């Protein structure tokens, strides 16, 4: 049966939570094969000059382990 | 006094969490009258070709029960 | 050593969770100095005419206390 | 073996949390047979003129499915 | 320094959550000395003939240990 | 768009959780305008002479911020 | 985009948690088309004559909504 | 009205979570009368020689207090 | 003093939660030395033809780091 | 197979969380044999004259049940 | 009956969690009268040169409101 | 935009939670560059001869991923 591994990544973006998620996913996929799903764990961010500086999304990414 | 019922729906979108929420809400409203609020329960998604495949938002939707 | 205070704000937007967060942050910064980060606590919203009426994001905002 | 289904209802009352629970249970029992237990999920309410407007209790109600 | 022990009790009542709590506290105090506080852990109940049968409140009760 | 602020208050009562909530709400409304909803965060209490001394309800109260 | 609905079911079994889950899933599938995944929410059970009477597994079952 | 007490037990088994639960329940029933239900709190275990050594299930067991 | 690292793995099985856990543990032990305990984080699964397709158990596995 | 029981204790200290934990453990071991591990459940404390009065740590202590 | 307000503060320290808590409490007491208890909400910190930079403890501090 | 990875480590100490955290952080920094923050996930420990044997702190450590 298939076995999966989770890795936890924090992506950041000045635009949106979706974009921060995309950044996390793209970076993980650069070094991991078979990434197949993600789960949002936490959303936070920084504040600069009275505005959102960056959106931060912590995701757990699941990928299939090869035999 | 008013009584409400909650229904749990998962919406999906290739664009954003807000759009996935919109999809869930619109679909629920097709068959339920008096939908009045939603609560986000979970955010996750799929990964395809090293990028976010779709954003998934699980929401609970509250609607007023008629007598 | 530095000490921070948290304040809890709910921002709303007809567009997205990111925008609702931005509204909360901007309003807090109008009366508080040194706002430096936020944490998303809850996401919900209203439904109007079978569509999302507004996105609501509850955030805790941290700011440095001056001596 | 027995199988049960849960339904999520929000009852409201101007008097108490117990009364709001009662309202939710009574309404559910109007359309569902075999309701046998409830679990409190959330308690909140509205404020009007500087006082509690109504108590709201969200409950999950379990009822036995017939074959 | 003082040391306390917690014990977990479920009280029941046909009237209210407060009354179910009172039942739990009174029963615990029959066999334990120095009961000093309680924390509500869970609220649920039974349904009978389409109405609340009994309210159940699970509390943790703290009491000071004697030397 | 509207922005709300949350404040966290603990009300106490010798009678019930609903009454303790009412106390918290009334006190908050003495100094805050536009209080519009509350969320129950925690329920606990003290024990005196083998009975409930007081019910304590911690609530978060939301009120609209004026521009 | 696809939209899913969740339904919450409690299955029971005298044998195991896996079997109780199977009971819940099979019952749901009798009346719902397109059931595709489940999530375990709670595990509990009854005790009879000093032994486990039945294992109870509460699951949320997701199924695709048709247009 | 009935009052119940909870006790927290960890059962272990080399076979399954259900069996570990059974061990916990049987041991509790050796010294406690009127055990009537259990709630799973945590599942964990040990690893030995690259395989599961034992499954550990922490349960809360409820039993009726006699007057 | 000893230091441990946790890794998060999802095992799958068509038989039971215990078996899915075993699969996760065995796979982790193929590439990691000193695996000594696991903690269950989540249980879910797939549904096929109206029955459980596979049980999925997400576990965190702890192993001792060598100096 | 081994079976363990958990007991919940609150230790206090004017010095630190570690010391409050130590107090809880030492007191439990005075009346319970085979205490083997503890889990921190809650940390809080009192304030006196504008400073920490005492640190309070609530722990669950596990001990092996003898046959 | 007494009513309390909670305020959320993050204290920092290069020494320990207890010390970071002390910093938070002392700072709150500079501007608030009647501080009487605290609850630990979160513990985290920064890393500098491969060592703990500072310990951060987020606490909620309760103080009695005057009439 | 920056992307961070989290790794989960358990540090141990016979002295305090702060020291156990320090052990975890120092070990992580031996093999990982750019460690910048940690989050406490769990605190537990062992008991030996009626006293705390060792304090165990599970932390998630965040470090910046290089391009």
JSON list of N, CA, C and O in Angstrom, two decimals, chain E residues 11-62:
[
{"chain": "E", "resi": 11, "resn": "UNK", "atom": "N", "xyz": [-22.28, 15.66, 36.03]},
{"chain": "E", "resi": 11, "resn": "UNK", "atom": "CA", "xyz": [-23.54, 15.88, 36.73]},
{"chain": "E", "resi": 11, "resn": "UNK", "atom": "C", "xyz": [-24.69, 15.94, 35.74]},
{"chain": "E", "resi": 11, "resn": "UNK", "atom": "O", "xyz": [-24.48, 16.31, 34.58]},
{"chain": "E", "resi": 12, "resn": "UNK", "atom": "N", "xyz": [-25.89, 15.58, 36.17]},
{"chain": "E", "resi": 12, "resn": "UNK", "atom": "CA", "xyz": [-27.05, 15.62, 35.28]},
{"chain": "E", "resi": 12, "resn": "UNK", "atom": "C", "xyz": [-28.20, 16.35, 35.94]},
{"chain": "E", "resi": 12, "resn": "UNK", "atom": "O", "xyz": [-28.31, 16.39, 37.17]},
{"chain": "E", "resi": 13, "resn": "UNK", "atom": "N", "xyz": [-29.06, 16.92, 35.11]},
{"chain": "E", "resi": 13, "resn": "UNK", "atom": "CA", "xyz": [-30.21, 17.67, 35.62]},
{"chain": "E", "resi": 13, "resn": "UNK", "atom": "C", "xyz": [-31.28, 17.76, 34.53]},
{"chain": "E", "resi": 13, "resn": "UNK", "atom": "O", "xyz": [-30.95, 17.83, 33.35]},
{"chain": "E", "resi": 14, "resn": "UNK", "atom": "N", "xyz": [-32.51, 17.80, 34.92]},
{"chain": "E", "resi": 14, "resn": "UNK", "atom": "CA", "xyz": [-33.57, 18.02, 33.92]},
{"chain": "E", "resi": 14, "resn": "UNK", "atom": "C", "xyz": [-33.84, 19.51, 33.73]},
{"chain": "E", "resi": 14, "resn": "UNK", "atom": "O", "xyz": [-34.60, 19.89, 32.86]},
{"chain": "E", "resi": 15, "resn": "UNK", "atom": "N", "xyz": [-33.16, 20.33, 34.54]},
{"chain": "E", "resi": 15, "resn": "UNK", "atom": "CA", "xyz": [-33.46, 21.77, 34.50]},
{"chain": "E", "resi": 15, "resn": "UNK", "atom": "C", "xyz": [-32.51, 22.63, 33.67]},
{"chain": "E", "resi": 15, "resn": "UNK", "atom": "O", "xyz": [-32.93, 23.38, 32.80]},
{"chain": "E", "resi": 16, "resn": "UNK", "atom": "N", "xyz": [-31.21, 22.57, 34.00]},
{"chain": "E", "resi": 16, "resn": "UNK", "atom": "CA", "xyz": [-30.29, 23.50, 33.36]},
{"chain": "E", "resi": 16, "resn": "UNK", "atom": "C", "xyz": [-28.85, 23.01, 33.50]},
{"chain": "E", "resi": 16, "resn": "UNK", "atom": "O", "xyz": [-28.56, 22.07, 34.25]},
{"chain": "E", "resi": 17, "resn": "UNK", "atom": "N", "xyz": [-27.95, 23.67, 32.75]},
{"chain": "E", "resi": 17, "resn": "UNK", "atom": "CA", "xyz": [-26.53, 23.34, 32.85]},
{"chain": "E", "resi": 17, "resn": "UNK", "atom": "C", "xyz": [-26.00, 23.72, 34.22]},
{"chain": "E", "resi": 17, "resn": "UNK", "atom": "O", "xyz": [-25.15, 23.03, 34.79]},
{"chain": "E", "resi": 18, "resn": "UNK", "atom": "N", "xyz": [-26.48, 24.84, 34.75]},
{"chain": "E", "resi": 18, "resn": "UNK", "atom": "CA", "xyz": [-26.02, 25.28, 36.07]},
{"chain": "E", "resi": 18, "resn": "UNK", "atom": "C", "xyz": [-26.40, 24.25, 37.13]},
{"chain": "E", "resi": 18, "resn": "UNK", "atom": "O", "xyz": [-25.62, 23.92, 38.02]},
{"chain": "E", "resi": 19, "resn": "UNK", "atom": "N", "xyz": [-27.60, 23.72, 37.02]},
{"chain": "E", "resi": 19, "resn": "UNK", "atom": "CA", "xyz": [-28.07, 22.75, 37.99]},
{"chain": "E", "resi": 19, "resn": "UNK", "atom": "C", "xyz": [-27.30, 21.43, 37.88]},
{"chain": "E", "resi": 19, "resn": "UNK", "atom": "O", "xyz": [-26.97, 20.80, 38.88]},
{"chain": "E", "resi": 20, "resn": "UNK", "atom": "N", "xyz": [-26.98, 21.03, 36.65]},
{"chain": "E", "resi": 20, "resn": "UNK", "atom": "CA", "xyz": [-26.20, 19.80, 36.45]},
{"chain": "E", "resi": 20, "resn": "UNK", "atom": "C", "xyz": [-24.81, 19.97, 37.06]},
{"chain": "E", "resi": 20, "resn": "UNK", "atom": "O", "xyz": [-24.24, 19.03, 37.63]},
{"chain": "E", "resi": 21, "resn": "UNK", "atom": "N", "xyz": [-24.26, 21.18, 36.92]},
{"chain": "E", "resi": 21, "resn": "UNK", "atom": "CA", "xyz": [-22.96, 21.48, 37.51]},
{"chain": "E", "resi": 21, "resn": "UNK", "atom": "C", "xyz": [-23.06, 21.38, 39.04]},
{"chain": "E", "resi": 21, "resn": "UNK", "atom": "O", "xyz": [-22.19, 20.78, 39.69]},
{"chain": "E", "resi": 22, "resn": "UNK", "atom": "N", "xyz": [-24.08, 21.96, 39.56]},
{"chain": "E", "resi": 22, "resn": "UNK", "atom": "CA", "xyz": [-24.31, 21.92, 41.02]},
{"chain": "E", "resi": 22, "resn": "UNK", "atom": "C", "xyz": [-24.36, 20.47, 41.53]},
{"chain": "E", "resi": 22, "resn": "UNK", "atom": "O", "xyz": [-23.77, 20.14, 42.56]},
{"chain": "E", "resi": 23, "resn": "UNK", "atom": "N", "xyz": [-25.05, 19.60, 40.79]},
{"chain": "E", "resi": 23, "resn": "UNK", "atom": "CA", "xyz": [-25.14, 18.19, 41.18]},
{"chain": "E", "resi": 23, "resn": "UNK", "atom": "C", "xyz": [-23.77, 17.53, 41.23]},
{"chain": "E", "resi": 23, "resn": "UNK", "atom": "O", "xyz": [-23.47, 16.76, 42.14]},
{"chain": "E", "resi": 24, "resn": "UNK", "atom": "N", "xyz": [-22.95, 17.84, 40.21]},
{"chain": "E", "resi": 24, "resn": "UNK", "atom": "CA", "xyz": [-21.61, 17.27, 40.16]},
{"chain": "E", "resi": 24, "resn": "UNK", "atom": "C", "xyz": [-20.78, 17.73, 41.35]},
{"chain": "E", "resi": 24, "resn": "UNK", "atom": "O", "xyz": [-20.08, 16.95, 42.00]},
{"chain": "E", "resi": 25, "resn": "UNK", "atom": "N", "xyz": [-20.88, 19.03, 41.62]},
{"chain": "E", "resi": 25, "resn": "UNK", "atom": "CA", "xyz": [-20.08, 19.61, 42.71]},
{"chain": "E", "resi": 25, "resn": "UNK", "atom": "C", "xyz": [-20.52, 19.05, 44.07]},
{"chain": "E", "resi": 25, "resn": "UNK", "atom": "O", "xyz": [-19.69, 18.67, 44.90]},
{"chain": "E", "resi": 26, "resn": "UNK", "atom": "N", "xyz": [-21.81, 18.98, 44.29]},
{"chain": "E", "resi": 26, "resn": "UNK", "atom": "CA", "xyz": [-22.30, 18.49, 45.58]},
{"chain": "E", "resi": 26, "resn": "UNK", "atom": "C", "xyz": [-21.89, 17.03, 45.82]},
{"chain": "E", "resi": 26, "resn": "UNK", "atom": "O", "xyz": [-21.51, 16.65, 46.92]},
{"chain": "E", "resi": 27, "resn": "UNK", "atom": "N", "xyz": [-21.95, 16.22, 44.74]},
{"chain": "E", "resi": 27, "resn": "UNK", "atom": "CA", "xyz": [-21.59, 14.81, 44.90]},
{"chain": "E", "resi": 27, "resn": "UNK", "atom": "C", "xyz": [-20.10, 14.65, 45.20]},
{"chain": "E", "resi": 27, "resn": "UNK", "atom": "O", "xyz": [-19.71, 13.84, 46.05]},
{"chain": "E", "resi": 28, "resn": "UNK", "atom": "N", "xyz": [-19.27, 15.45, 44.53]},
{"chain": "E", "resi": 28, "resn": "UNK", "atom": "CA", "xyz": [-17.83, 15.37, 44.76]},
{"chain": "E", "resi": 28, "resn": "UNK", "atom": "C", "xyz": [-17.50, 15.77, 46.19]},
{"chain": "E", "resi": 28, "resn": "UNK", "atom": "O", "xyz": [-16.66, 15.15, 46.85]},
{"chain": "E", "resi": 29, "resn": "UNK", "atom": "N", "xyz": [-18.19, 16.80, 46.68]},
{"chain": "E", "resi": 29, "resn": "UNK", "atom": "CA", "xyz": [-17.91, 17.32, 48.02]},
{"chain": "E", "resi": 29, "resn": "UNK", "atom": "C", "xyz": [-18.34, 16.36, 49.12]},
{"chain": "E", "resi": 29, "resn": "UNK", "atom": "O", "xyz": [-17.92, 16.51, 50.27]},
{"chain": "E", "resi": 30, "resn": "UNK", "atom": "N", "xyz": [-19.15, 15.37, 48.76]},
{"chain": "E", "resi": 30, "resn": "UNK", "atom": "CA", "xyz": [-19.56, 14.39, 49.77]},
{"chain": "E", "resi": 30, "resn": "UNK", "atom": "C", "xyz": [-18.39, 13.52, 50.21]},
{"chain": "E", "resi": 30, "resn": "UNK", "atom": "O", "xyz": [-18.32, 13.06, 51.34]},
{"chain": "E", "resi": 31, "resn": "UNK", "atom": "N", "xyz": [-17.45, 13.27, 49.29]},
{"chain": "E", "resi": 31, "resn": "UNK", "atom": "CA", "xyz": [-16.32, 12.39, 49.62]},
{"chain": "E", "resi": 31, "resn": "UNK", "atom": "C", "xyz": [-14.96, 13.07, 49.59]},
{"chain": "E", "resi": 31, "resn": "UNK", "atom": "O", "xyz": [-13.97, 12.48, 50.01]},
{"chain": "E", "resi": 32, "resn": "UNK", "atom": "N", "xyz": [-14.91, 14.31, 49.10]},
{"chain": "E", "resi": 32, "resn": "UNK", "atom": "CA", "xyz": [-13.62, 15.01, 49.01]},
{"chain": "E", "resi": 32, "resn": "UNK", "atom": "C", "xyz": [-13.65, 16.28, 49.82]},
{"chain": "E", "resi": 32, "resn": "UNK", "atom": "O", "xyz": [-14.58, 17.08, 49.71]},
{"chain": "E", "resi": 33, "resn": "UNK", "atom": "N", "xyz": [-12.60, 16.49, 50.61]},
{"chain": "E", "resi": 33, "resn": "UNK", "atom": "CA", "xyz": [-12.51, 17.73, 51.37]},
{"chain": "E", "resi": 33, "resn": "UNK", "atom": "C", "xyz": [-11.82, 18.80, 50.54]},
{"chain": "E", "resi": 33, "resn": "UNK", "atom": "O", "xyz": [-11.07, 18.50, 49.62]},
{"chain": "E", "resi": 34, "resn": "UNK", "atom": "N", "xyz": [-12.03, 20.05, 50.85]},
{"chain": "E", "resi": 34, "resn": "UNK", "atom": "CA", "xyz": [-11.29, 21.17, 50.27]},
{"chain": "E", "resi": 34, "resn": "UNK", "atom": "C", "xyz": [-11.55, 21.43, 48.79]},
{"chain": "E", "resi": 34, "resn": "UNK", "atom": "O", "xyz": [-10.70, 22.01, 48.10]},
{"chain": "E", "resi": 35, "resn": "UNK", "atom": "N", "xyz": [-12.73, 21.00, 48.28]},
{"chain": "E", "resi": 35, "resn": "UNK", "atom": "CA", "xyz": [-13.03, 21.32, 46.88]},
{"chain": "E", "resi": 35, "resn": "UNK", "atom": "C", "xyz": [-13.04, 22.83, 46.72]},
{"chain": "E", "resi": 35, "resn": "UNK", "atom": "O", "xyz": [-13.73, 23.52, 47.47]},
{"chain": "E", "resi": 36, "resn": "UNK", "atom": "N", "xyz": [-12.28, 23.35, 45.72]},
{"chain": "E", "resi": 36, "resn": "UNK", "atom": "CA", "xyz": [-12.28, 24.80, 45.63]},
{"chain": "E", "resi": 36, "resn": "UNK", "atom": "C", "xyz": [-12.65, 25.41, 44.29]},
{"chain": "E", "resi": 36, "resn": "UNK", "atom": "O", "xyz": [-13.04, 26.57, 44.25]},
{"chain": "E", "resi": 37, "resn": "UNK", "atom": "N", "xyz": [-12.52, 24.71, 43.19]},
{"chain": "E", "resi": 37, "resn": "UNK", "atom": "CA", "xyz": [-12.97, 25.27, 41.92]},
{"chain": "E", "resi": 37, "resn": "UNK", "atom": "C", "xyz": [-13.35, 24.17, 40.94]},
{"chain": "E", "resi": 37, "resn": "UNK", "atom": "O", "xyz": [-13.01, 23.01, 41.14]},
{"chain": "E", "resi": 38, "resn": "UNK", "atom": "N", "xyz": [-14.08, 24.55, 39.90]},
{"chain": "E", "resi": 38, "resn": "UNK", "atom": "CA", "xyz": [-14.43, 23.59, 38.84]},
{"chain": "E", "resi": 38, "resn": "UNK", "atom": "C", "xyz": [-14.23, 24.24, 37.47]},
{"chain": "E", "resi": 38, "resn": "UNK", "atom": "O", "xyz": [-14.25, 25.46, 37.34]},
{"chain": "E", "resi": 39, "resn": "UNK", "atom": "N", "xyz": [-14.01, 23.38, 36.47]},
{"chain": "E", "resi": 39, "resn": "UNK", "atom": "CA", "xyz": [-13.83, 23.82, 35.09]},
{"chain": "E", "resi": 39, "resn": "UNK", "atom": "C", "xyz": [-14.77, 22.99, 34.21]},
{"chain": "E", "resi": 39, "resn": "UNK", "atom": "O", "xyz": [-14.73, 21.76, 34.27]},
{"chain": "E", "resi": 40, "resn": "UNK", "atom": "N", "xyz": [-15.59, 23.62, 33.40]},
{"chain": "E", "resi": 40, "resn": "UNK", "atom": "CA", "xyz": [-16.49, 22.88, 32.52]},
{"chain": "E", "resi": 40, "resn": "UNK", "atom": "C", "xyz": [-15.71, 22.30, 31.34]},
{"chain": "E", "resi": 40, "resn": "UNK", "atom": "O", "xyz": [-14.99, 23.02, 30.65]},
{"chain": "E", "resi": 41, "resn": "UNK", "atom": "N", "xyz": [-15.85, 21.01, 31.12]},
{"chain": "E", "resi": 41, "resn": "UNK", "atom": "CA", "xyz": [-15.11, 20.32, 30.07]},
{"chain": "E", "resi": 41, "resn": "UNK", "atom": "C", "xyz": [-16.00, 20.00, 28.88]},
{"chain": "E", "resi": 41, "resn": "UNK", "atom": "O", "xyz": [-15.58, 20.05, 27.73]},
{"chain": "E", "resi": 42, "resn": "UNK", "atom": "N", "xyz": [-17.25, 19.67, 29.12]},
{"chain": "E", "resi": 42, "resn": "UNK", "atom": "CA", "xyz": [-18.14, 19.23, 28.05]},
{"chain": "E", "resi": 42, "resn": "UNK", "atom": "C", "xyz": [-19.59, 19.39, 28.50]},
{"chain": "E", "resi": 42, "resn": "UNK", "atom": "O", "xyz": [-19.91, 19.21, 29.67]},
{"chain": "E", "resi": 43, "resn": "UNK", "atom": "N", "xyz": [-20.46, 19.72, 27.54]},
{"chain": "E", "resi": 43, "resn": "UNK", "atom": "CA", "xyz": [-21.89, 19.81, 27.82]},
{"chain": "E", "resi": 43, "resn": "UNK", "atom": "C", "xyz": [-22.63, 18.99, 26.77]},
{"chain": "E", "resi": 43, "resn": "UNK", "atom": "O", "xyz": [-22.41, 19.16, 25.58]},
{"chain": "E", "resi": 44, "resn": "UNK", "atom": "N", "xyz": [-23.46, 18.10, 27.19]},
{"chain": "E", "resi": 44, "resn": "UNK", "atom": "CA", "xyz": [-24.28, 17.31, 26.28]},
{"chain": "E", "resi": 44, "resn": "UNK", "atom": "C", "xyz": [-25.56, 16.90, 26.99]},
{"chain": "E", "resi": 44, "resn": "UNK", "atom": "O", "xyz": [-25.86, 17.43, 28.06]},
{"chain": "E", "resi": 45, "resn": "UNK", "atom": "N", "xyz": [-26.33, 15.97, 26.42]},
{"chain": "E", "resi": 45, "resn": "UNK", "atom": "CA", "xyz": [-27.54, 15.54, 27.11]},
{"chain": "E", "resi": 45, "resn": "UNK", "atom": "C", "xyz": [-28.29, 14.51, 26.32]},
{"chain": "E", "resi": 45, "resn": "UNK", "atom": "O", "xyz": [-27.91, 14.15, 25.21]},
{"chain": "E", "resi": 46, "resn": "UNK", "atom": "N", "xyz": [-29.38, 14.06, 26.90]},
{"chain": "E", "resi": 46, "resn": "UNK", "atom": "CA", "xyz": [-30.21, 13.06, 26.24]},
{"chain": "E", "resi": 46, "resn": "UNK", "atom": "C", "xyz": [-31.50, 13.72, 25.74]},
{"chain": "E", "resi": 46, "resn": "UNK", "atom": "O", "xyz": [-31.89, 14.79, 26.22]},
{"chain": "E", "resi": 47, "resn": "UNK", "atom": "N", "xyz": [-32.14, 13.07, 24.77]},
{"chain": "E", "resi": 47, "resn": "UNK", "atom": "CA", "xyz": [-33.40, 13.56, 24.21]},
{"chain": "E", "resi": 47, "resn": "UNK", "atom": "C", "xyz": [-34.47, 12.49, 24.42]},
{"chain": "E", "resi": 47, "resn": "UNK", "atom": "O", "xyz": [-34.23, 11.31, 24.16]},
{"chain": "E", "resi": 48, "resn": "UNK", "atom": "N", "xyz": [-35.60, 12.92, 24.94]},
{"chain": "E", "resi": 48, "resn": "UNK", "atom": "CA", "xyz": [-36.71, 11.98, 25.20]},
{"chain": "E", "resi": 48, "resn": "UNK", "atom": "C", "xyz": [-38.02, 12.57, 24.72]},
{"chain": "E", "resi": 48, "resn": "UNK", "atom": "O", "xyz": [-38.36, 13.68, 25.11]},
{"chain": "E", "resi": 49, "resn": "UNK", "atom": "N", "xyz": [-38.76, 11.85, 23.91]},
{"chain": "E", "resi": 49, "resn": "UNK", "atom": "CA", "xyz": [-40.06, 12.34, 23.42]},
{"chain": "E", "resi": 49, "resn": "UNK", "atom": "C", "xyz": [-39.93, 13.73, 22.78]},
{"chain": "E", "resi": 49, "resn": "UNK", "atom": "O", "xyz": [-40.76, 14.61, 23.00]},
{"chain": "E", "resi": 50, "resn": "UNK", "atom": "N", "xyz": [-38.86, 13.92, 22.03]},
{"chain": "E", "resi": 50, "resn": "UNK", "atom": "CA", "xyz": [-38.70, 15.17, 21.27]},
{"chain": "E", "resi": 50, "resn": "UNK", "atom": "C", "xyz": [-38.34, 16.38, 22.11]},
{"chain": "E", "resi": 50, "resn": "UNK", "atom": "O", "xyz": [-38.45, 17.51, 21.66]},
{"chain": "E", "resi": 51, "resn": "UNK", "atom": "N", "xyz": [-37.89, 16.13, 23.37]},
{"chain": "E", "resi": 51, "resn": "UNK", "atom": "CA", "xyz": [-37.47, 17.24, 24.21]},
{"chain": "E", "resi": 51, "resn": "UNK", "atom": "C", "xyz": [-36.16, 16.85, 24.93]},
{"chain": "E", "resi": 51, "resn": "UNK", "atom": "O", "xyz": [-35.79, 15.68, 24.94]},
{"chain": "E", "resi": 52, "resn": "UNK", "atom": "N", "xyz": [-35.50, 17.83, 25.52]},
{"chain": "E", "resi": 52, "resn": "UNK", "atom": "CA", "xyz": [-34.30, 17.52, 26.31]},
{"chain": "E", "resi": 52, "resn": "UNK", "atom": "C", "xyz": [-34.71, 16.60, 27.45]},
{"chain": "E", "resi": 52, "resn": "UNK", "atom": "O", "xyz": [-35.62, 16.92, 28.23]},
{"chain": "E", "resi": 53, "resn": "UNK", "atom": "N", "xyz": [-34.04, 15.45, 27.54]},
{"chain": "E", "resi": 53, "resn": "UNK", "atom": "CA", "xyz": [-34.31, 14.53, 28.64]},
{"chain": "E", "resi": 53, "resn": "UNK", "atom": "C", "xyz": [-33.55, 14.99, 29.88]},
{"chain": "E", "resi": 53, "resn": "UNK", "atom": "O", "xyz": [-34.12, 15.26, 30.93]},
{"chain": "E", "resi": 54, "resn": "UNK", "atom": "N", "xyz": [-32.23, 15.10, 29.73]},
{"chain": "E", "resi": 54, "resn": "UNK", "atom": "CA", "xyz": [-31.44, 15.66, 30.82]},
{"chain": "E", "resi": 54, "resn": "UNK", "atom": "C", "xyz": [-30.23, 16.39, 30.25]},
{"chain": "E", "resi": 54, "resn": "UNK", "atom": "O", "xyz": [-29.70, 16.03, 29.20]},
{"chain": "E", "resi": 55, "resn": "UNK", "atom": "N", "xyz": [-29.80, 17.42, 30.95]},
{"chain": "E", "resi": 55, "resn": "UNK", "atom": "CA", "xyz": [-28.58, 18.15, 30.63]},
{"chain": "E", "resi": 55, "resn": "UNK", "atom": "C", "xyz": [-27.45, 17.47, 31.37]},
{"chain": "E", "resi": 55, "resn": "UNK", "atom": "O", "xyz": [-27.60, 17.11, 32.54]},
{"chain": "E", "resi": 56, "resn": "UNK", "atom": "N", "xyz": [-26.32, 17.26, 30.66]},
{"chain": "E", "resi": 56, "resn": "UNK", "atom": "CA", "xyz": [-25.15, 16.63, 31.30]},
{"chain": "E", "resi": 56, "resn": "UNK", "atom": "C", "xyz": [-23.97, 17.59, 31.22]},
{"chain": "E", "resi": 56, "resn": "UNK", "atom": "O", "xyz": [-23.66, 18.08, 30.13]},
{"chain": "E", "resi": 57, "resn": "UNK", "atom": "N", "xyz": [-23.33, 17.85, 32.33]},
{"chain": "E", "resi": 57, "resn": "UNK", "atom": "CA", "xyz": [-22.15, 18.72, 32.34]},
{"chain": "E", "resi": 57, "resn": "UNK", "atom": "C", "xyz": [-20.99, 17.96, 32.94]},
{"chain": "E", "resi": 57, "resn": "UNK", "atom": "O", "xyz": [-21.05, 17.49, 34.07]},
{"chain": "E", "resi": 58, "resn": "UNK", "atom": "N", "xyz": [-19.91, 17.86, 32.14]},
{"chain": "E", "resi": 58, "resn": "UNK", "atom": "CA", "xyz": [-18.70, 17.21, 32.65]},
{"chain": "E", "resi": 58, "resn": "UNK", "atom": "C", "xyz": [-17.79, 18.31, 33.21]},
{"chain": "E", "resi": 58, "resn": "UNK", "atom": "O", "xyz": [-17.46, 19.25, 32.48]},
{"chain": "E", "resi": 59, "resn": "UNK", "atom": "N", "xyz": [-17.43, 18.21, 34.46]},
{"chain": "E", "resi": 59, "resn": "UNK", "atom": "CA", "xyz": [-16.56, 19.22, 35.08]},
{"chain": "E", "resi": 59, "resn": "UNK", "atom": "C", "xyz": [-15.31, 18.57, 35.66]},
{"chain": "E", "resi": 59, "resn": "UNK", "atom": "O", "xyz": [-15.33, 17.41, 36.06]},
{"chain": "E", "resi": 60, "resn": "UNK", "atom": "N", "xyz": [-14.23, 19.33, 35.69]},
{"chain": "E", "resi": 60, "resn": "UNK", "atom": "CA", "xyz": [-13.05, 18.92, 36.46]},
{"chain": "E", "resi": 60, "resn": "UNK", "atom": "C", "xyz": [-13.08, 19.74, 37.73]},
{"chain": "E", "resi": 60, "resn": "UNK", "atom": "O", "xyz": [-13.18, 20.97, 37.68]},
{"chain": "E", "resi": 61, "resn": "UNK", "atom": "N", "xyz": [-12.98, 19.06, 38.85]},
{"chain": "E", "resi": 61, "resn": "UNK", "atom": "CA", "xyz": [-13.06, 19.71, 40.16]},
{"chain": "E", "resi": 61, "resn": "UNK", "atom": "C", "xyz": [-11.70, 19.67, 40.83]},
{"chain": "E", "resi": 61, "resn": "UNK", "atom": "O", "xyz": [-11.07, 18.61, 40.91]},
{"chain": "E", "resi": 62, "resn": "UNK", "atom": "N", "xyz": [-11.23, 20.84, 41.28]},
{"chain": "E", "resi": 62, "resn": "UNK", "atom": "CA", "xyz": [-9.92, 20.92, 41.93]},
{"chain": "E", "resi": 62, "resn": "UNK", "atom": "C", "xyz": [-10.04, 21.01, 43.44]},
{"chain": "E", "resi": 62, "resn": "UNK", "atom": "O", "xyz": [-10.86, 21.78, 43.94]}
]
